[in-house]
Short mmCIF file of C-alpha atoms and ligand atoms in Angstrom, two decimals:
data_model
loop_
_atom_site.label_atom_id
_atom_site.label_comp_id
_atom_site.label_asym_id
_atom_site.label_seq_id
_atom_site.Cartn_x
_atom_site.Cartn_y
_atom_site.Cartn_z
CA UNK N 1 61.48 -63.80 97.80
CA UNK N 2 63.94 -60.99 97.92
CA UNK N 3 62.58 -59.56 100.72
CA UNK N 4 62.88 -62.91 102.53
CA UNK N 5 66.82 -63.04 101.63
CA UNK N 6 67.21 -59.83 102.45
CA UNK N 7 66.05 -60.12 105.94
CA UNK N 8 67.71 -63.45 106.22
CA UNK N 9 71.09 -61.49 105.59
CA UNK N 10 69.81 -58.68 107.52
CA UNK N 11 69.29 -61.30 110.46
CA UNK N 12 72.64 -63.13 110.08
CA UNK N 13 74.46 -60.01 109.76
CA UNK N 14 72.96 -58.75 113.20
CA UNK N 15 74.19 -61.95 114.67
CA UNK N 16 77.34 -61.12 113.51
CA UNK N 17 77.45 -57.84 115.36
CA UNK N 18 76.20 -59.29 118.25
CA UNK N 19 78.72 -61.88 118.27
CA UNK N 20 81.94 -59.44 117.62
CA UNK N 21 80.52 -57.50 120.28
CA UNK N 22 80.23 -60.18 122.68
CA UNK N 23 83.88 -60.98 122.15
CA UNK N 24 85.10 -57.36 122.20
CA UNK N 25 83.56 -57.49 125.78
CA UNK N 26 85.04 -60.95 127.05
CA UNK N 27 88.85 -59.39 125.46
CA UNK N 28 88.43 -56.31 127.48
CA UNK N 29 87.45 -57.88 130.96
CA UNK N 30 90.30 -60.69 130.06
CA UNK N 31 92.75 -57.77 129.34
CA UNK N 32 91.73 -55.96 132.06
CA UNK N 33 92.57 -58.70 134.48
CA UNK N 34 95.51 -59.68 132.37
CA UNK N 35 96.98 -56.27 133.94
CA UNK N 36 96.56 -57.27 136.89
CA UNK N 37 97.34 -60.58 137.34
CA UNK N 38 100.90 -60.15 135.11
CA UNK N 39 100.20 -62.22 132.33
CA UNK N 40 101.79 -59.05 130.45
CA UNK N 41 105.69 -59.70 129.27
CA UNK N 42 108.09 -56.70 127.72
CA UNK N 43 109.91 -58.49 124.89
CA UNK N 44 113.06 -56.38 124.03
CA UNK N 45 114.48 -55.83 120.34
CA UNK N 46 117.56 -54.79 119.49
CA UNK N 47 118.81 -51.85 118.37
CA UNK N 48 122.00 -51.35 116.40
CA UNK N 49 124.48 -48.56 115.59
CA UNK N 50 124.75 -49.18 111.96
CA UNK N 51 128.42 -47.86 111.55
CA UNK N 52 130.25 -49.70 114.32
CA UNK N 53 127.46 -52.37 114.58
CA UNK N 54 127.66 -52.02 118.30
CA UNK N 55 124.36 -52.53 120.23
CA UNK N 56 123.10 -49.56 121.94
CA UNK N 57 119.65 -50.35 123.22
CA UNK N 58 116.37 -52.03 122.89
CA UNK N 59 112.33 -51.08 122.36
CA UNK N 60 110.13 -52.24 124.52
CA UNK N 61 107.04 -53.99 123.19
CA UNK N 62 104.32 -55.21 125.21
CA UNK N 63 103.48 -59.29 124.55
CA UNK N 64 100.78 -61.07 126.23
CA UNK N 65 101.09 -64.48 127.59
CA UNK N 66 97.54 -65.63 127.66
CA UNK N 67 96.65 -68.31 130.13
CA UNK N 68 100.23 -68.95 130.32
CA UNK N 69 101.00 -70.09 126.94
CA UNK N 70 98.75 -68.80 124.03
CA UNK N 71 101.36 -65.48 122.75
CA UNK N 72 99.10 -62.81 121.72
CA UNK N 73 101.29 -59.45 119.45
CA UNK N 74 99.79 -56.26 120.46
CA UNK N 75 97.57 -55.61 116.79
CA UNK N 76 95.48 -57.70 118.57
CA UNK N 77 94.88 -55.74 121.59
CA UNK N 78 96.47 -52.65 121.86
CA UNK N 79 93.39 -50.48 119.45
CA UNK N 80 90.95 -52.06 122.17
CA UNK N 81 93.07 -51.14 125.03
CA UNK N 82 93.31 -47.55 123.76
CA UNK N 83 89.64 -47.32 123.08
CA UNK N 84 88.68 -48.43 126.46
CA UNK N 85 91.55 -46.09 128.44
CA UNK N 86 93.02 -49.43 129.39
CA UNK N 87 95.99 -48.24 127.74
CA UNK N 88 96.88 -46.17 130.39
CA UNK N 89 97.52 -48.84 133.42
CA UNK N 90 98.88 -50.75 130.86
CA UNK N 91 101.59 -47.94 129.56
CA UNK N 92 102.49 -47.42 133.27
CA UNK N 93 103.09 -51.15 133.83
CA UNK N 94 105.26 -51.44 130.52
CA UNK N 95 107.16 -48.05 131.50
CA UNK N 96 107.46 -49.46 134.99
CA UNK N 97 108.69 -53.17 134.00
CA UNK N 98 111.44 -51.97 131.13
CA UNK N 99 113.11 -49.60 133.42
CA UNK N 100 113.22 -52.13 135.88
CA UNK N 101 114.59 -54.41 133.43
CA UNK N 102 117.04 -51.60 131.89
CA UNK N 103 118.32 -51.18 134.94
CA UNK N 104 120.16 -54.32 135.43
CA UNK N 105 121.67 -54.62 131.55
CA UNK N 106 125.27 -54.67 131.60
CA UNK N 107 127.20 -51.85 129.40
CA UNK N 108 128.66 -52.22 126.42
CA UNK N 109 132.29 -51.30 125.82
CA UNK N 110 131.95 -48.55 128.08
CA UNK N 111 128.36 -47.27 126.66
CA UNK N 112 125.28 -47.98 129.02
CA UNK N 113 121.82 -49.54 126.83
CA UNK N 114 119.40 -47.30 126.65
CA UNK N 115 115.36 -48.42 126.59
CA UNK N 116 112.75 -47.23 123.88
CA UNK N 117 108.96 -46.99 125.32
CA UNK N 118 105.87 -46.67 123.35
CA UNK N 119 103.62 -44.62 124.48
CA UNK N 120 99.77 -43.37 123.67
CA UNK N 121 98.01 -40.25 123.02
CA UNK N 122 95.51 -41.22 126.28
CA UNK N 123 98.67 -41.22 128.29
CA UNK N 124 100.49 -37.96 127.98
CA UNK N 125 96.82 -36.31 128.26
CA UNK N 126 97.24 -36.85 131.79
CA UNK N 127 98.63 -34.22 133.65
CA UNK N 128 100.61 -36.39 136.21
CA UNK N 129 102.42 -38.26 132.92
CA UNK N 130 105.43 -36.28 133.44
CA UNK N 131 105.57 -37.31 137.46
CA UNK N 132 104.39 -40.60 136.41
CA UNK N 133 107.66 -41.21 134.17
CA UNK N 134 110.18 -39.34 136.68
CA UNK N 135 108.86 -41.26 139.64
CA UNK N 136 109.52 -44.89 137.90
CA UNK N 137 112.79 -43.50 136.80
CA UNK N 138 113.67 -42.96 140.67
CA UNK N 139 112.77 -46.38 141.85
CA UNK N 140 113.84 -48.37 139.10
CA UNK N 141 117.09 -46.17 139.23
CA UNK N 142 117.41 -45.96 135.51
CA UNK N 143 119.27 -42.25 134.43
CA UNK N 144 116.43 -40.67 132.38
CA UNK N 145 119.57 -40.48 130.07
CA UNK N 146 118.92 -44.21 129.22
CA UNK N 147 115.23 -43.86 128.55
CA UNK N 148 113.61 -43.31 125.17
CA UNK N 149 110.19 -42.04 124.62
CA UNK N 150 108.27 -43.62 121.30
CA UNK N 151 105.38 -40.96 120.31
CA UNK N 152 103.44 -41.61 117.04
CA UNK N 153 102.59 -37.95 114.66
CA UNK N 154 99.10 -39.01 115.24
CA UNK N 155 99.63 -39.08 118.85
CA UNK N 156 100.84 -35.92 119.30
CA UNK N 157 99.13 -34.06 116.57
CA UNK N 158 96.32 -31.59 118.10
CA UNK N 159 98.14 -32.35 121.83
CA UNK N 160 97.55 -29.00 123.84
CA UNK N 161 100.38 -27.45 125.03
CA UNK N 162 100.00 -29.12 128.34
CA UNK N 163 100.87 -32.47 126.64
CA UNK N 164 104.37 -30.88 124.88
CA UNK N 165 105.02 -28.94 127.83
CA UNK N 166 104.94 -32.01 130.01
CA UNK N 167 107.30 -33.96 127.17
CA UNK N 168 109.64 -30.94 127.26
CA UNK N 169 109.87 -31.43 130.79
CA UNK N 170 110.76 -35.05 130.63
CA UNK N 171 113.36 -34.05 127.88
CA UNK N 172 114.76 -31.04 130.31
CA UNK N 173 115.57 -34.10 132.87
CA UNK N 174 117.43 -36.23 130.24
CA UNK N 175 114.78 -38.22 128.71
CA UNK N 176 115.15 -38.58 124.55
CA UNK N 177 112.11 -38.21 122.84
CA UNK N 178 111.36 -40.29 119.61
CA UNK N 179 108.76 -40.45 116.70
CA UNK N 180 107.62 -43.68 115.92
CA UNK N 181 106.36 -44.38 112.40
CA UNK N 182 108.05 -41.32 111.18
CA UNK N 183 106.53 -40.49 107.58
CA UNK N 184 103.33 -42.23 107.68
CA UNK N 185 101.49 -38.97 109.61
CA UNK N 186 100.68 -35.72 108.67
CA UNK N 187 103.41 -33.65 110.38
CA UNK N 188 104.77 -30.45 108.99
CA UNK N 189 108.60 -29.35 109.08
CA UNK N 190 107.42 -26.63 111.55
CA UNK N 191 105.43 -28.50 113.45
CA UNK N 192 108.57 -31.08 113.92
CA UNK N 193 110.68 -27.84 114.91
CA UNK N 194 108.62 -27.08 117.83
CA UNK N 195 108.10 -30.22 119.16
CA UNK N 196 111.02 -31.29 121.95
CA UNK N 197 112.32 -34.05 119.85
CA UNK N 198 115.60 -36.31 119.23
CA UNK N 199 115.33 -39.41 117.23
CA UNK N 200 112.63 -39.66 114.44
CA UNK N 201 111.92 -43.79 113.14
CA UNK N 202 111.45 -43.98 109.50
CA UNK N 203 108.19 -46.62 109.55
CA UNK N 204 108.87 -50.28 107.88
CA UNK N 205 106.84 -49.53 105.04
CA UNK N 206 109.82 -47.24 103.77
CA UNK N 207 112.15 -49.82 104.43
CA UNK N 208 110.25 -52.68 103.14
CA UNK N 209 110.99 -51.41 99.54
CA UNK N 210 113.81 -49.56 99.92
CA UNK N 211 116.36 -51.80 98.09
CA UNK N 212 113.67 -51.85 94.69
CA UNK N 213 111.67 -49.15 94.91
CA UNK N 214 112.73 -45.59 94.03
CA UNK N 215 110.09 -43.61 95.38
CA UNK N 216 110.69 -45.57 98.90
CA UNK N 217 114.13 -45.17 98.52
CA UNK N 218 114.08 -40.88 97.87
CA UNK N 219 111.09 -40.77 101.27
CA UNK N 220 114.28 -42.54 103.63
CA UNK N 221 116.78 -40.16 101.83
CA UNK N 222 114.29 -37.37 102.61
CA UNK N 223 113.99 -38.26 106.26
CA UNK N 224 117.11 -39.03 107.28
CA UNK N 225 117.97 -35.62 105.95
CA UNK N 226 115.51 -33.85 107.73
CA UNK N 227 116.96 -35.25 110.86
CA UNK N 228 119.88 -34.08 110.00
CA UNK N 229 118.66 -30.81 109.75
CA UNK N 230 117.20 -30.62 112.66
CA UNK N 231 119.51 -32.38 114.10
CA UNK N 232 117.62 -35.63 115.33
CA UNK N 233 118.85 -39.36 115.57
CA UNK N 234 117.28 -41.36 112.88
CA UNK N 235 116.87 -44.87 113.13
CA UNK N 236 115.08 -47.14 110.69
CA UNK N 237 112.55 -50.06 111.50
CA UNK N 238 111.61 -53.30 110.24
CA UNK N 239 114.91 -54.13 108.45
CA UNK N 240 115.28 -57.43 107.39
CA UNK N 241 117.80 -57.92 104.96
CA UNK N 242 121.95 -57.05 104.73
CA UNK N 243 120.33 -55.16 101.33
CA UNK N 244 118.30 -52.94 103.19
CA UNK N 245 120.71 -52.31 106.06
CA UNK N 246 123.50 -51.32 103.17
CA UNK N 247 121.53 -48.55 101.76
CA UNK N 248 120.49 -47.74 105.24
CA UNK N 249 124.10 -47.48 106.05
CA UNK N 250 124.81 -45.53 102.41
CA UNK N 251 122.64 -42.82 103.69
CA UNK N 252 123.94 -42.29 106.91
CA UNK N 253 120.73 -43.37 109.09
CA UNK N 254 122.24 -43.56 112.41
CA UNK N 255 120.55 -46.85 113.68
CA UNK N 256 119.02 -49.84 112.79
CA UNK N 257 115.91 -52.40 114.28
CA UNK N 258 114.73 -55.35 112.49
CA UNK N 259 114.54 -59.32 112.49
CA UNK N 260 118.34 -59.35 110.51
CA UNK N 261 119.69 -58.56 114.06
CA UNK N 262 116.66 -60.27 116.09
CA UNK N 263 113.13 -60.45 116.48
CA UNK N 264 111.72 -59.15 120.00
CA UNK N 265 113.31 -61.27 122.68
CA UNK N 266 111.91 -62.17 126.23
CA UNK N 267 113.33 -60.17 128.32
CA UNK N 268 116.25 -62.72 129.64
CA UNK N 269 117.36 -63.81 126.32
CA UNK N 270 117.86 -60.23 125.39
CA UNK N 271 120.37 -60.03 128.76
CA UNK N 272 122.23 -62.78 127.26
CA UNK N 273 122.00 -61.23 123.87
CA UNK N 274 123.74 -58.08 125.97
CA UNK N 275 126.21 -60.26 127.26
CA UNK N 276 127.68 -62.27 124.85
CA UNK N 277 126.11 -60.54 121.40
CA UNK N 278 123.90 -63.82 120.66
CA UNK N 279 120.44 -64.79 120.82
CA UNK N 280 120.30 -67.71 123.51
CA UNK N 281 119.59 -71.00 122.47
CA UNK N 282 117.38 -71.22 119.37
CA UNK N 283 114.56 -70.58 120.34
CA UNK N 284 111.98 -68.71 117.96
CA UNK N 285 111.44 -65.16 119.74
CA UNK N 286 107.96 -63.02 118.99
P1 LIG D 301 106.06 -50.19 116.68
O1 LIG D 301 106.30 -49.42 117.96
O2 LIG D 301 106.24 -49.47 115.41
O3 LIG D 301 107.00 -51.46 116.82
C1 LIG D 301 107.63 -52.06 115.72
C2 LIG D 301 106.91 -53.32 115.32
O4 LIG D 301 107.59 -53.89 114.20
C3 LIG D 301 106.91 -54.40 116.38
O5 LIG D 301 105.69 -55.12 116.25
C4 LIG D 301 108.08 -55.28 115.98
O6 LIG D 301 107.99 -56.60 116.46
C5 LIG D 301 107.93 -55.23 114.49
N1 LIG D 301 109.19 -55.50 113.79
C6 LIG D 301 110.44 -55.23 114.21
N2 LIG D 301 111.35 -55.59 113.31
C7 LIG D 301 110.68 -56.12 112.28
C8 LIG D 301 111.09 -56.66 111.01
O7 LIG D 301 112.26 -56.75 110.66
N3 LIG D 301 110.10 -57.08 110.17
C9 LIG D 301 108.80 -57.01 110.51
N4 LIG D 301 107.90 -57.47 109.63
N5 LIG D 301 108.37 -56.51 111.69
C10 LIG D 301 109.30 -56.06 112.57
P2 LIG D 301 104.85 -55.56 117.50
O8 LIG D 301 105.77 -55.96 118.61
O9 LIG D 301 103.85 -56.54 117.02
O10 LIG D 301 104.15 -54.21 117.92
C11 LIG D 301 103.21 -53.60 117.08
C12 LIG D 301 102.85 -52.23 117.55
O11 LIG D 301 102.13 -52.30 118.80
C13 LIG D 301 104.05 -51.35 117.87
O12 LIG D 301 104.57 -50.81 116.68
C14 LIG D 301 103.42 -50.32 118.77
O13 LIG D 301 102.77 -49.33 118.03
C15 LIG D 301 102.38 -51.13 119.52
N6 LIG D 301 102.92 -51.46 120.86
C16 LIG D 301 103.70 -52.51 121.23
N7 LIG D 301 103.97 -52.46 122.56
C17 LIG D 301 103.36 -51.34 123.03
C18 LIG D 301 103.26 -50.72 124.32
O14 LIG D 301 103.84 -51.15 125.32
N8 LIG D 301 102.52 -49.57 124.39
C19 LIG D 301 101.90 -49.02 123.31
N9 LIG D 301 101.18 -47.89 123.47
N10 LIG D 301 101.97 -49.57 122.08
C20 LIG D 301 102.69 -50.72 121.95
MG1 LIG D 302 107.66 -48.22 118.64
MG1 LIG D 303 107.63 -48.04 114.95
MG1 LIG D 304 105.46 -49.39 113.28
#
């Protein structure tokens, strides 16, 4: 009798694998051709000076617009797209489309809004990245002054030289370089030092507790000292309440992104959000 329920479970488990890996399949052909056939969107968030409140930019993050309406966030397809390498067409076309889009927000009292981009491991492996980047600057005639480069510590941990030397290059022609998720890796102080580097971004889960928890609360102090040091912007993530963003602005973070300014708009509702400081219409934004 056990036998028989433990092949029956052995059976309906094997199903299951079948099943997920019949749908991992069917995600990456419809992601594949989701590339191609633009059913990709750049959604722009915010980003905030915390001292004069002034809006100085925006990150990039990739949504996509399934069958025109279904909204899918990227946890749901960006691990498949960087297992498969499909990452790296899609990188380019996010690089390509929020330059583009930079290119055409208006300045703000004087100050021109830069653009944050994330980017994978997969894609500064490639030894054209560097061209790549400097090529879409060129046509989309965005100043690489204006661009910002999101790297994870993951990302760039074990990177051969090639990889940093083709970041310091972007960096030599104006182009900031950020770490995303600062404080949830594995980098050392030294290892920071030699990387070319100029904004780190203390990960929500800091800033999540940072108002109630103490040990939370000592990691952000910690971090936005280190960038001090080292002389690096520091800009926290994920803030969502005037609590947070007080002891944010208390410790002399530099910048602030989070859903108490705005959530990731479509790309036209952040131009009006440029333009007149508002959100358009009411609209709930992804
Ligand atoms: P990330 O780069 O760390 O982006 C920040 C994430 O936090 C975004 O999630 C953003 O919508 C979310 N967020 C911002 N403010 C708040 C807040 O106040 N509260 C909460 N709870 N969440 C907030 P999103 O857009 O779902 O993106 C998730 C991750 O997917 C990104 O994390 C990034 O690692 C990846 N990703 C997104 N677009 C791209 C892309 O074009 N290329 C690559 N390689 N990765 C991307
Ligand atoms: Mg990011
Ligand atoms: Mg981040
Ligand atoms: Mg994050």
């Amino acid at each position: 009798r056990a036998k028989r329920e433990g092949r029956g479970r052995y059976h309906y488990f094997s199903q299951d694998l079948t099943h997920a890996a019949r749908a991992r399949l069917e995600l990456e052909s419809a992601l594949r051709s989701a590339i191609e056939n633009g059913e990709l969107r750049a959604y722009f968030q915010p980003q905030i000076d915390i001292r004069s409140g002034h809006l100085v930019g925006a990150e990039a993050l990739v949504r996509w617009h399934k069958n025109g309406d279904r909204v899918i966030a990227p946890d749901a397809f960006i691990p498949l797209a960087e297992e498969t390498g499909l990452i790296v067409p899609l990188g380019e076309w996010m690089l390509r489309e929020a330059c583009h889009q930079a290119s055409s927000w208006p300045a703000r009292r004087g100050n021109p809004l830069g653009v944050a981009v994330n980017v994978a491991a997969a894609q500064i492996r490639r030894a054209d990245f560097a061209d790549m980047v400097l090529g879409i600057l060129a046509g989309s005639g965005l100043p690489p002054e204006r661009l910002e480069l999101e790297l994870t510590e993951s990302s760039l941990q074990g990177e051969e030289d090639a990889g940093l030397a083709q970041l310091a290059r972007l960096r030599d022609a104006g182009v900031r370089i950020a770490i995303d998720d600062f404080g949830t890796g594995y980098s050392s102080l030294a290892y920071l030092k030699r990387l070319p580097l100029d904004v780190l971004k203390i990960d929500r889960s800091f800033v999540e507790h940072v108002v109630n928890r103490r040990d939370d609360r000592e990691i952000v102090t910690a971090i936005v000292q280190i960038g001090r040091t080292l002389g690096f912007k520091v800009i926290a993530e994920g803030v969502e309440t005037q609590a947070q963003l007080d002891i944010l602005d208390g410790l002399a973070c530099d910048l602030y992104q989070g859903y108490l300014c705005s959530k990731p708009l479509p790309a036209e509702d952040f131009m009006a959000f440029a333009k007149h400081g508002t959100a358009l219409g009411n609209r709930s934004p992804q």
